Amino acid sequence: MPSRARASRAAARGRRPRRSPRRGAHGGRGALRGAWGTRSWVGFAPVRCPDRTIDCDSTVRRFERPAGRPRLNGSVLPDPDPALCRALAADLAAAGFDSASLRAAWGPSADAAIARGLRGPALRALALRDDPLAVVARLFVLGMPQPAASVSAAFAATGVSGLAALGLAEASGPDVAPVALIRPQEFADDAGAVEWWVASDLDEAALAAPLPEDHVLGVGGASLTLAALQLPTPARSVLDIGTGCGIQSLRARRFAERVVATDVSERALRFTRLNARLNGVDAIDVRAGSLFEPVEGEEFDRVVSNPPFVITPRVDGVPAYEYRDGGMVGDDLVAGFVSRVGGVLASGGVAQLLGNWETRGGVDGLERVRSWVAASPVPLDAWVVERESLDPLEYAELWIRDGGTLPGTPAFARLVDAWLDDFASRAVERIGFGYVLLRRAAGAPTLERYERVGQHVRDALGPHLAAALAAHDRLAPLSDDDLAAAALVVAGDVTEARHHLPGVEDPTIIELRQGGGFARSFEVDPGLAALVGACDGDLPVGALVAAIADLLEVDAAALRADLLPRVRELVFTGFLRFA
């Protein structure tokens, strides 16, 4: 179709809209669901935390646990015997121990209740069953002691002694009591679907008490968020800092030749090693140490981390949970991580982490993150996305409830005061949560993107992030003339929405909406709507712009100068792609 005819059709659909005083709200807040028994808020859940941390001045200090704090899960697991891990995997497979079978056994309502810490509905559904799946589910999903005879029958290859040798269960009179949980975790990416068995410490429901400070978490909302964010493109080496139960290492090993998993908790490292062997995943090297200490002098193609980013007052009487608290003041841990991670990245290497940042003293939180990136001794491309924001009171209530203190009690009120005092001491106005992607640049950084995106995200973001980086790398060296000479196509998940006042032919608002990625929406004018509508890969952008200018009776050079920067944005964000 000639460019004028194609542009004519698109321009006719994109006549200049009249502004309307009424506009509907689009998008909204959303959360990625975490695994059973772990709370999640907008994709974030409590995260395990090291005893030792490196502050922004690169000095190492230990955050001491106050005397008398419980260590209910504090013993170090035995080194997992490979033969016993294979036997356990065989027993779990023979029992049909997978997510779909469990959902079928106790139903979707009970399945959802487990995520809220309610075991009763699932127990009721399994009450009359003593088959291997029911025994395994009660023992390792719900954390309930089971008769020794039933456990022996369900774990014919491993045996009760094998479970004890792996540090997963122990004899308790006529019963076998769980010492840890094992839960199936589904994951799907471009390589296909996979399901892992993931062992971790007993949760609050199984302990019938608040979590101990040195708890090793299972797979929660934050874990799933970061796993879905990981770039799925091949890599030679990946560093997983603060590995916890090892879920990020399992995820990374699907595209990486080798993974180094680090943690200050030997118990966490044993869980990582156990989970790797249980799932038949090799080439995961576990090392003890804080942050970058275990890999000094090494470089990696990727770094992933779910750091202990929860801001906690550094005063007596406030619990210091290792799984979420790095022992530093404010957001210093995330600041130090961002400013130093470039030192362990190979050229072109990418670091991805979750974090939070304070808006304080009138300085926006994202601007503070920008300053952390600028403090890096090596040049870094940066893409930082703030997904949610809370005021100090909301933040305090969220994490105090997470620690098991009930609202309405004197203890809750005291902790709220401690948090508010802490935030007031730094003039904190809001606390942001989000994703950080950093890439070691070969020369001067070309990507500096700091944004707030609050729409609900349905799909794994890793492929979208990889495509956006590739688009940026192709766009960065292109002049406007080069871009005008390129042919583009509309992505398959893009739709157009037009808003009309009753009885009015011309639209008041034209929106482009994205089904995947960050589910963005852009309000566009008739010229851009016409251009996007005409992008089918046949004609270059410049020819389409010239035809649209002719039809709209506007200056072609002015229209091109107006449209091309926005075309770059649409290409980066995935609305348009190079043909």
Coordinates of C-alpha atoms in Angstrom, one line a residue:
M1 CA 0.0 0.0 0.0
P2 CA 1.5 3.4 -0.8
S3 CA 2.6 5.4 2.2
R4 CA 0.1 8.2 1.6
A5 CA -2.8 5.7 1.5
R6 CA -1.7 3.8 4.6
A7 CA -1.1 7.0 6.5
S8 CA -4.4 8.4 5.4
R9 CA -6.2 5.5 6.9
A10 CA -4.3 5.8 10.2
A11 CA -4.7 9.6 10.3
A12 CA -8.4 9.4 9.7
R13 CA -8.7 7.2 12.8
G14 CA -6.6 9.6 14.8
R15 CA -8.2 12.9 14.2
R16 CA -7.2 15.5 16.8
P17 CA -9.2 14.9 19.9
R18 CA -10.9 17.5 22.0
R19 CA -9.9 17.4 25.7
S20 CA -12.5 16.1 28.1
P21 CA -12.8 17.0 31.8
R22 CA -13.7 13.4 32.5
R23 CA -11.1 10.7 32.4
G24 CA -11.2 7.2 33.8
A25 CA -8.5 5.7 36.0
H26 CA -6.4 3.0 34.4
G27 CA -4.0 0.5 35.9
G28 CA -3.8 -0.1 39.6
R29 CA -1.9 -1.8 42.4
G30 CA -1.2 -5.4 42.4
A31 CA 0.9 -8.2 44.0
L32 CA 2.6 -11.2 42.8
R33 CA 1.5 -14.2 44.8
G34 CA 4.1 -15.8 47.0
A35 CA 4.6 -19.4 47.9
W36 CA 2.7 -21.0 50.8
G37 CA 3.1 -19.6 54.2
T38 CA 5.1 -16.5 53.3
R39 CA 3.4 -13.1 53.2
S40 CA 3.9 -10.9 50.2
W41 CA 3.1 -7.3 49.6
V42 CA 3.2 -6.0 46.0
G43 CA 5.6 -8.7 45.1
F44 CA 7.8 -8.2 48.2
A45 CA 8.1 -10.6 51.1
P46 CA 10.3 -10.9 54.1
V47 CA 13.9 -11.7 53.1
R48 CA 16.7 -13.4 54.9
C49 CA 19.4 -11.2 56.2
P50 CA 23.1 -11.7 57.0
D51 CA 24.7 -11.1 60.4
R52 CA 27.6 -9.3 58.8
T53 CA 27.2 -6.5 56.3
I54 CA 29.4 -4.1 54.5
D55 CA 28.5 -0.4 55.0
C56 CA 28.8 2.3 52.4
D57 CA 32.3 3.1 53.7
S58 CA 33.3 -0.5 52.8
T59 CA 34.0 -1.3 56.5
V60 CA 32.8 -4.6 57.8
R61 CA 30.8 -4.7 61.0
R62 CA 28.8 -7.4 62.8
F63 CA 25.3 -6.7 63.9
E64 CA 25.1 -8.5 67.2
R65 CA 21.9 -10.3 68.2
P66 CA 20.8 -9.2 71.7
A67 CA 21.2 -11.8 74.4
G68 CA 18.3 -14.1 75.0
R69 CA 16.9 -14.0 71.5
P70 CA 15.6 -17.4 70.4
R71 CA 17.4 -19.6 67.8
L72 CA 14.6 -22.2 67.2
N73 CA 16.0 -23.0 63.7
G74 CA 19.6 -22.1 64.5
S75 CA 21.3 -25.5 64.1
V76 CA 23.4 -26.1 61.0
L77 CA 22.0 -28.7 58.6
P78 CA 24.2 -31.7 57.9
D79 CA 26.0 -31.7 54.5
P80 CA 23.4 -33.4 52.3
D81 CA 24.4 -36.8 51.2
P82 CA 24.0 -37.1 47.4
A83 CA 22.7 -40.6 47.6
L84 CA 20.1 -39.7 50.2
C85 CA 19.0 -36.7 48.1
R86 CA 18.4 -39.0 45.1
A87 CA 16.5 -41.4 47.3
L88 CA 14.3 -38.5 48.7
A89 CA 13.7 -37.3 45.1
A90 CA 12.5 -40.8 44.2
D91 CA 10.2 -41.0 47.1
L92 CA 8.7 -37.5 46.4
A93 CA 8.1 -38.4 42.8
A94 CA 6.6 -41.8 43.7
A95 CA 4.1 -40.0 46.0
G96 CA 3.1 -37.6 43.2
F97 CA 4.3 -34.7 45.3
D98 CA 3.7 -31.7 43.0
S99 CA 1.6 -28.5 43.1
A100 CA -1.2 -29.8 40.9
S101 CA -1.7 -33.0 42.9
L102 CA -1.7 -31.0 46.2
R103 CA -4.3 -28.5 44.8
A104 CA -6.4 -31.4 43.7
A105 CA -6.1 -33.1 47.1
W106 CA -7.3 -30.2 49.2
G107 CA -8.9 -27.8 46.8
P108 CA -8.2 -24.2 45.7
S109 CA -9.7 -22.6 48.8
A110 CA -7.5 -24.6 51.2
D111 CA -4.5 -24.0 48.9
A112 CA -5.1 -20.3 49.2
A113 CA -5.6 -20.5 52.9
I114 CA -2.1 -22.1 53.4
A115 CA -0.6 -18.9 52.0
R116 CA -2.4 -17.0 54.8
G117 CA -1.0 -19.3 57.4
L118 CA -4.2 -21.4 57.8
R119 CA -3.6 -25.2 57.8
G120 CA -7.0 -26.3 59.1
P121 CA -8.8 -26.5 55.7
A122 CA -6.1 -28.5 54.1
L123 CA -5.9 -30.9 57.1
R124 CA -9.7 -31.4 57.0
A125 CA -9.4 -32.3 53.3
L126 CA -6.8 -34.9 54.0
A127 CA -8.3 -36.2 57.3
L128 CA -9.4 -39.6 55.9
R129 CA -6.3 -40.2 53.7
D130 CA -3.1 -42.1 54.7
D131 CA -1.6 -42.5 51.2
P132 CA 1.9 -41.3 50.6
L133 CA 0.9 -37.9 49.1
A134 CA -1.2 -37.1 52.1
V135 CA 1.5 -38.2 54.5
V136 CA 4.2 -36.1 52.7
A137 CA 1.9 -33.1 52.5
R138 CA 1.0 -33.1 56.2
L139 CA 4.6 -33.7 57.2
F140 CA 6.5 -31.3 54.9
V141 CA 3.9 -28.8 53.5
L142 CA 1.8 -28.3 56.6
G143 CA 4.6 -29.1 59.1
M144 CA 2.6 -31.7 61.1
P145 CA 4.1 -34.7 62.9
Q146 CA 3.1 -38.0 61.4
P147 CA 3.0 -41.6 62.6
A148 CA 6.4 -43.2 62.1
A149 CA 4.9 -46.2 60.3
S150 CA 3.1 -43.9 57.8
V151 CA 6.3 -42.0 57.2
S152 CA 8.3 -45.2 56.7
A153 CA 5.8 -46.3 54.1
A154 CA 5.8 -43.0 52.3
F155 CA 9.6 -42.7 52.3
A156 CA 10.5 -46.3 51.4
A157 CA 13.8 -45.4 49.8
T158 CA 14.9 -42.7 52.2
G159 CA 13.6 -44.0 55.5
V160 CA 13.1 -42.1 58.7
S161 CA 16.8 -42.4 59.4
G162 CA 17.6 -40.8 56.0
L163 CA 15.2 -37.9 56.6
A164 CA 17.0 -37.4 60.0
A165 CA 20.4 -37.6 58.3
L166 CA 19.4 -34.9 55.9
G167 CA 18.2 -32.7 58.8
L168 CA 14.6 -32.7 57.6
A169 CA 12.8 -34.7 60.3
E170 CA 13.4 -36.4 63.6
A171 CA 11.8 -39.1 65.7
S172 CA 9.4 -37.8 68.3
G173 CA 8.0 -40.8 70.3
P174 CA 5.7 -42.8 68.0
D175 CA 5.7 -39.9 65.5
V176 CA 8.1 -38.3 63.1
A177 CA 8.3 -34.5 63.4
P178 CA 9.4 -32.2 60.6
V179 CA 12.5 -30.1 61.2
A180 CA 12.1 -28.3 57.9
L181 CA 9.5 -27.8 55.2
I182 CA 9.6 -29.1 51.6
R183 CA 7.2 -27.5 49.1
P184 CA 6.9 -27.9 45.4
Q185 CA 7.4 -24.7 43.4
E186 CA 6.3 -24.2 39.8
F187 CA 8.2 -22.0 37.4
A188 CA 7.9 -21.4 33.7
D189 CA 10.0 -19.4 31.3
D190 CA 11.0 -19.5 27.6
A191 CA 12.8 -22.8 28.2
G192 CA 9.6 -24.4 29.4
A193 CA 7.9 -25.3 32.7
V194 CA 9.8 -26.8 35.6
E195 CA 8.8 -27.7 39.2
W196 CA 11.3 -27.8 42.0
W197 CA 11.1 -29.2 45.5
V198 CA 12.3 -26.4 47.8
A199 CA 13.3 -27.1 51.4
S200 CA 13.4 -24.3 54.0
D201 CA 12.8 -23.7 57.7
L202 CA 9.5 -24.3 59.4
D203 CA 7.1 -21.4 59.1
E204 CA 5.1 -19.6 61.8
A205 CA 2.1 -22.0 61.4
A206 CA 4.3 -25.0 61.9
L207 CA 6.3 -23.4 64.8
A208 CA 3.1 -22.0 66.4
A209 CA 5.2 -19.0 67.2
P210 CA 6.8 -16.0 65.6
L211 CA 9.7 -16.8 63.3
P212 CA 13.2 -16.9 65.0
E213 CA 15.6 -14.2 63.9
D214 CA 17.8 -16.6 62.0
H215 CA 15.0 -18.2 60.0
V216 CA 15.7 -19.3 56.4
L217 CA 12.7 -18.5 54.3
G218 CA 11.2 -20.6 51.6
V219 CA 9.9 -19.2 48.3
G220 CA 7.8 -16.1 48.9
G221 CA 6.5 -13.1 46.9
A222 CA 9.9 -11.4 46.7
S223 CA 11.6 -14.6 45.6
L224 CA 9.1 -15.1 42.8
T225 CA 9.4 -11.5 41.8
L226 CA 13.2 -11.6 41.5
A227 CA 13.1 -15.0 39.8
A228 CA 10.7 -13.7 37.2
L229 CA 12.9 -10.6 36.7
Q230 CA 16.1 -12.5 35.9
L231 CA 17.2 -12.0 32.3
P232 CA 16.7 -15.4 30.6
T233 CA 19.5 -14.9 28.1
P234 CA 22.6 -17.2 28.3
A235 CA 25.4 -16.3 30.8
R236 CA 28.6 -18.0 31.7
S237 CA 28.5 -17.1 35.4
V238 CA 25.9 -15.8 37.9
L239 CA 26.5 -14.6 41.4
D240 CA 23.6 -15.1 43.8
I241 CA 24.2 -12.9 46.9
G242 CA 22.2 -13.8 50.0
T243 CA 21.0 -17.1 48.5
G244 CA 18.8 -18.2 51.4
C245 CA 17.1 -21.4 50.3
G246 CA 18.7 -21.2 46.8
I247 CA 15.7 -20.4 44.6
Q248 CA 17.5 -17.7 42.6
S249 CA 20.4 -20.1 42.0
L250 CA 18.0 -22.8 40.7
R251 CA 16.4 -20.2 38.4
A252 CA 19.8 -18.9 37.2
R253 CA 21.2 -22.3 36.5
R254 CA 18.5 -22.7 33.7
F255 CA 20.5 -20.2 31.6
A256 CA 23.9 -20.0 33.2
E257 CA 26.8 -22.4 32.9
R258 CA 27.7 -22.0 36.6
V259 CA 26.4 -20.2 39.7
V260 CA 28.1 -19.0 42.8
A261 CA 25.7 -18.8 45.8
T262 CA 26.8 -16.8 48.9
D263 CA 25.3 -16.3 52.3
V264 CA 26.6 -15.5 55.8
S265 CA 24.3 -18.3 57.1
E266 CA 25.8 -21.8 56.9
R267 CA 22.3 -23.2 57.5
A268 CA 21.1 -21.3 54.4
L269 CA 24.0 -22.6 52.3
R270 CA 23.2 -26.1 53.4
F271 CA 19.6 -25.6 52.3
T272 CA 20.8 -24.3 48.9
R273 CA 23.1 -27.3 48.5
L274 CA 20.3 -29.7 49.6
N275 CA 17.8 -28.1 47.1
A276 CA 20.3 -28.3 44.3
R277 CA 21.0 -32.0 44.9
L278 CA 17.4 -32.8 45.5
N279 CA 16.4 -31.4 42.1
G280 CA 19.4 -32.8 40.2
V281 CA 20.9 -29.3 39.5
D282 CA 24.7 -29.2 39.4
A283 CA 27.3 -26.4 39.0
I284 CA 26.1 -24.4 42.0
D285 CA 29.1 -23.4 44.1
V286 CA 28.1 -22.3 47.6
R287 CA 30.4 -20.0 49.6
A288 CA 30.1 -18.5 53.1
G289 CA 30.6 -14.7 53.6
S290 CA 29.0 -11.3 53.5
L291 CA 28.0 -9.5 50.3
F292 CA 31.0 -9.3 48.0
E293 CA 33.6 -10.8 50.4
P294 CA 33.4 -14.4 49.1
V295 CA 34.1 -13.4 45.5
E296 CA 36.8 -10.7 45.9
G297 CA 38.8 -10.4 42.7
E298 CA 36.2 -12.3 40.6
E299 CA 33.8 -11.0 37.9
F300 CA 30.4 -12.3 36.8
D301 CA 28.1 -11.9 33.9
R302 CA 25.1 -11.6 36.2
V303 CA 24.5 -10.7 39.8
V304 CA 21.1 -11.4 41.4
S305 CA 20.2 -10.5 45.0
N306 CA 17.2 -10.3 47.2
P307 CA 18.9 -8.3 50.0
P308 CA 17.7 -7.7 53.5
F309 CA 16.3 -4.3 52.6
V310 CA 13.7 -3.8 55.4
I311 CA 14.4 -0.6 57.3
T312 CA 14.5 -1.3 61.0
P313 CA 15.1 1.1 63.9
R314 CA 18.5 0.5 65.6
V315 CA 17.2 0.7 69.1
D316 CA 16.7 -1.8 72.0
G317 CA 13.4 -3.6 72.0
V318 CA 13.0 -3.8 68.3
P319 CA 13.4 -7.4 66.9
A320 CA 16.2 -7.7 64.4
Y321 CA 15.0 -10.5 62.0
E322 CA 17.9 -11.8 60.0
Y323 CA 15.7 -12.8 57.1
R324 CA 14.8 -9.1 56.4
D325 CA 17.1 -6.8 58.3
G326 CA 20.6 -6.0 57.3
G327 CA 21.6 -4.3 60.6
M328 CA 22.2 -0.9 59.0
V329 CA 20.6 2.5 59.4
G330 CA 17.9 3.4 56.9
D331 CA 18.5 2.3 53.4
D332 CA 22.3 2.2 53.8
L333 CA 22.6 -1.5 52.8
V334 CA 20.9 -1.0 49.5
A335 CA 23.0 2.1 48.9
G336 CA 26.2 0.3 49.6
F337 CA 25.2 -2.6 47.4
V338 CA 24.3 -0.4 44.4
S339 CA 27.5 1.6 44.6
R340 CA 29.8 -1.4 44.9
V341 CA 28.2 -4.1 42.8
G342 CA 29.9 -2.9 39.6
G343 CA 33.2 -4.1 41.0
V344 CA 32.1 -7.8 40.5
L345 CA 30.5 -7.3 37.1
A346 CA 32.3 -8.2 33.9
S347 CA 32.0 -5.7 31.1
G348 CA 28.4 -5.8 29.9
G349 CA 27.4 -7.8 33.1
V350 CA 24.1 -7.1 34.6
A351 CA 23.1 -6.9 38.3
Q352 CA 19.4 -7.3 39.4
L353 CA 18.1 -6.7 42.9
L354 CA 15.1 -5.7 44.9
G355 CA 15.3 -2.9 47.3
N356 CA 13.8 0.1 49.0
W357 CA 14.8 3.7 49.3
E358 CA 13.8 6.6 51.4
T359 CA 12.6 10.0 50.2
R360 CA 14.1 12.2 52.9
G361 CA 14.8 15.8 53.5
G362 CA 13.0 16.8 50.4
V363 CA 15.2 14.6 48.2
D364 CA 13.2 12.1 46.1
G365 CA 14.0 8.5 46.7
L366 CA 14.8 7.8 43.0
E367 CA 17.1 10.7 42.9
R368 CA 18.9 9.2 45.9
V369 CA 19.3 5.9 44.0
R370 CA 20.7 7.9 41.1
S371 CA 23.4 9.3 43.4
W372 CA 24.2 5.8 44.6
V373 CA 24.7 4.7 41.0
A374 CA 26.9 7.8 40.3
A375 CA 29.1 6.8 43.3
S376 CA 30.1 3.5 41.6
P377 CA 33.8 3.4 40.7
V378 CA 32.9 1.8 37.4
P379 CA 30.4 3.2 34.8
L380 CA 26.9 1.7 35.1
D381 CA 23.9 1.8 32.9
A382 CA 20.9 2.0 35.3
W383 CA 17.2 1.2 35.0
V384 CA 15.4 1.6 38.3
V385 CA 11.6 1.0 38.6
E386 CA 9.7 2.0 41.8
R387 CA 6.7 -0.2 42.0
E388 CA 5.1 1.0 45.3
S389 CA 5.5 3.7 47.9
L390 CA 4.4 3.9 51.6
D391 CA 4.5 6.7 54.1
P392 CA 6.4 6.0 57.4
L393 CA 3.3 4.9 59.3
E394 CA 2.2 2.5 56.6
Y395 CA 5.7 1.0 56.4
A396 CA 6.0 0.6 60.1
E397 CA 2.6 -1.2 60.4
L398 CA 3.4 -3.5 57.5
W399 CA 6.7 -4.8 59.0
I400 CA 5.5 -4.9 62.6
R401 CA 2.6 -7.1 61.6
D402 CA 5.0 -9.2 59.6
G403 CA 7.0 -9.8 62.7
G404 CA 4.0 -11.3 64.4
T405 CA 3.1 -8.4 66.8
L406 CA -0.7 -7.9 66.9
P407 CA -2.2 -4.5 66.2
G408 CA -4.0 -3.0 69.1
T409 CA -1.5 -4.3 71.7
P410 CA 0.9 -2.1 73.8
A411 CA 3.9 -3.8 72.1
F412 CA 2.5 -2.8 68.6
A413 CA 2.2 0.8 69.7
R414 CA 5.7 0.9 71.1
L415 CA 7.2 -0.5 67.9
V416 CA 5.2 2.0 65.8
D417 CA 6.7 4.8 67.9
A418 CA 10.2 3.4 67.4
W419 CA 9.8 3.2 63.7
L420 CA 8.3 6.7 63.5
D421 CA 11.1 8.1 65.7
D422 CA 13.7 6.5 63.4
F423 CA 12.1 7.9 60.2
A424 CA 11.8 11.3 61.8
S425 CA 15.5 11.4 62.7
R426 CA 16.3 11.3 59.0
A427 CA 13.3 13.5 57.9
V428 CA 11.9 10.5 55.9
E429 CA 8.7 11.3 54.0
R430 CA 8.1 8.1 52.0
I431 CA 9.7 4.7 51.4
G432 CA 9.8 3.3 47.9
F433 CA 10.0 -0.4 46.8
G434 CA 11.2 -1.5 43.5
Y435 CA 13.6 -3.2 41.0
V436 CA 17.1 -2.2 40.2
L437 CA 18.9 -3.3 37.0
L438 CA 22.5 -2.2 36.6
R439 CA 24.8 -3.0 33.7
R440 CA 28.6 -2.4 33.6
A441 CA 29.1 -0.1 30.6
A442 CA 32.1 -0.5 28.3
G443 CA 32.3 3.3 28.1
A444 CA 30.2 6.2 29.2
P445 CA 26.7 5.0 30.4
T446 CA 23.9 5.4 27.8
L447 CA 21.0 4.2 29.9
E448 CA 19.8 6.3 32.8
R449 CA 16.1 5.5 33.5
Y450 CA 14.5 6.1 36.9
E451 CA 10.7 5.7 36.8
R452 CA 7.6 4.8 38.7
V453 CA 5.4 2.0 37.3
G454 CA 2.5 0.9 39.4
Q455 CA 0.4 -1.2 37.0
H456 CA -0.4 -4.8 37.8
V457 CA 2.1 -7.1 36.0
R458 CA 0.8 -10.4 34.8
D459 CA 3.8 -11.9 33.0
A460 CA 7.3 -12.7 33.9
L461 CA 9.3 -9.6 33.3
G462 CA 12.7 -11.1 32.5
P463 CA 12.1 -11.5 28.7
H464 CA 10.7 -8.0 28.6
L465 CA 13.7 -6.5 30.3
A466 CA 16.0 -8.4 28.0
A467 CA 14.1 -7.1 24.9
A468 CA 14.2 -3.6 26.3
L469 CA 18.0 -3.7 26.8
A470 CA 18.4 -5.0 23.3
A471 CA 16.2 -2.3 21.9
H472 CA 18.1 0.4 23.9
D473 CA 21.4 -0.9 22.5
R474 CA 20.1 -0.7 19.0
L475 CA 18.6 2.7 19.5
A476 CA 21.5 4.4 21.3
P477 CA 23.8 4.8 18.3
L478 CA 21.0 5.7 15.9
S479 CA 20.7 9.3 14.8
D480 CA 17.2 10.6 14.0
D481 CA 18.0 10.1 10.3
D482 CA 18.9 6.4 11.0
L483 CA 15.7 5.9 13.0
A484 CA 13.6 7.6 10.2
A485 CA 15.1 5.1 7.7
A486 CA 14.1 2.1 9.9
A487 CA 11.0 0.1 9.4
L488 CA 9.0 -0.8 12.6
V489 CA 6.1 -3.1 13.5
V490 CA 3.6 -2.9 16.3
A491 CA 4.0 -5.5 19.0
G492 CA 1.4 -8.2 19.2
D493 CA 0.2 -7.3 22.7
V494 CA -0.6 -3.7 21.9
T495 CA -4.1 -2.4 21.6
E496 CA -5.6 1.0 21.1
A497 CA -8.4 2.5 23.2
R498 CA -10.5 5.5 22.1
H499 CA -12.6 7.5 24.5
H500 CA -15.6 9.5 23.2
L501 CA -18.0 11.9 24.8
P502 CA -21.6 10.7 24.1
G503 CA -22.7 11.8 20.6
V504 CA -19.3 13.1 19.6
E505 CA -17.6 11.5 16.7
D506 CA -14.0 12.5 17.4
P507 CA -12.2 10.8 20.3
T508 CA -11.3 12.9 23.3
I509 CA -8.5 10.5 24.3
I510 CA -6.5 8.0 22.4
E511 CA -4.5 5.4 24.4
L512 CA -2.1 2.7 23.4
R513 CA -2.1 -0.1 25.9
Q514 CA 0.4 -2.9 26.4
G515 CA -0.8 -6.4 27.4
G516 CA 2.6 -7.7 28.5
G517 CA 5.7 -6.2 30.0
F518 CA 4.9 -3.5 32.5
A519 CA 1.4 -3.2 31.1
R520 CA 2.0 0.5 30.3
S521 CA -0.4 2.8 28.6
F522 CA 0.4 6.0 26.7
E523 CA -2.0 8.8 25.8
V524 CA -1.1 9.7 22.2
D525 CA -2.1 12.4 19.8
P526 CA -3.5 11.8 16.3
G527 CA -0.1 12.0 14.6
L528 CA 1.5 9.4 16.8
A529 CA -1.6 7.2 16.7
A530 CA -1.5 7.4 12.9
L531 CA 2.2 6.5 12.8
V532 CA 1.8 3.5 15.1
G533 CA -1.2 2.3 13.2
A534 CA 0.8 2.4 9.9
C535 CA 3.8 0.6 11.2
D536 CA 3.6 -2.9 9.6
G537 CA 7.3 -3.3 8.7
D538 CA 6.9 -2.3 5.0
L539 CA 7.8 1.4 5.0
P540 CA 10.4 3.3 6.9
V541 CA 9.3 5.7 9.7
G542 CA 10.4 8.8 7.7
A543 CA 8.1 8.0 4.8
L544 CA 5.1 7.4 7.1
V545 CA 5.8 10.7 9.0
A546 CA 5.9 12.7 5.7
A547 CA 2.6 11.2 4.5
I548 CA 0.9 11.9 7.9
A549 CA 2.2 15.5 7.9
D550 CA 0.7 16.0 4.4
L551 CA -2.7 14.6 5.5
L552 CA -2.8 16.5 8.8
E553 CA -1.6 19.6 6.9
V554 CA 1.3 20.3 9.3
D555 CA 5.0 20.9 8.8
A556 CA 6.8 17.6 8.1
A557 CA 10.0 18.6 9.8
A558 CA 8.2 19.8 12.9
L559 CA 6.1 16.6 13.0
R560 CA 9.2 14.5 12.7
A561 CA 11.0 16.3 15.5
D562 CA 7.9 15.8 17.7
L563 CA 7.4 12.1 16.9
L564 CA 10.8 10.6 16.8
P565 CA 11.7 11.0 20.5
R566 CA 8.3 9.4 21.3
V567 CA 9.0 6.6 18.8
R568 CA 12.2 5.9 20.6
E569 CA 10.3 5.5 23.9
L570 CA 7.7 3.2 22.2
V571 CA 10.5 1.0 20.9
F572 CA 12.3 0.8 24.3
T573 CA 9.1 0.0 26.1
G574 CA 8.1 -2.7 23.7
F575 CA 5.1 -1.1 21.8
L576 CA 7.1 -1.0 18.6
R577 CA 9.8 -3.3 17.3
F578 CA 12.3 -3.2 14.5
A579 CA 11.1 -5.1 11.5

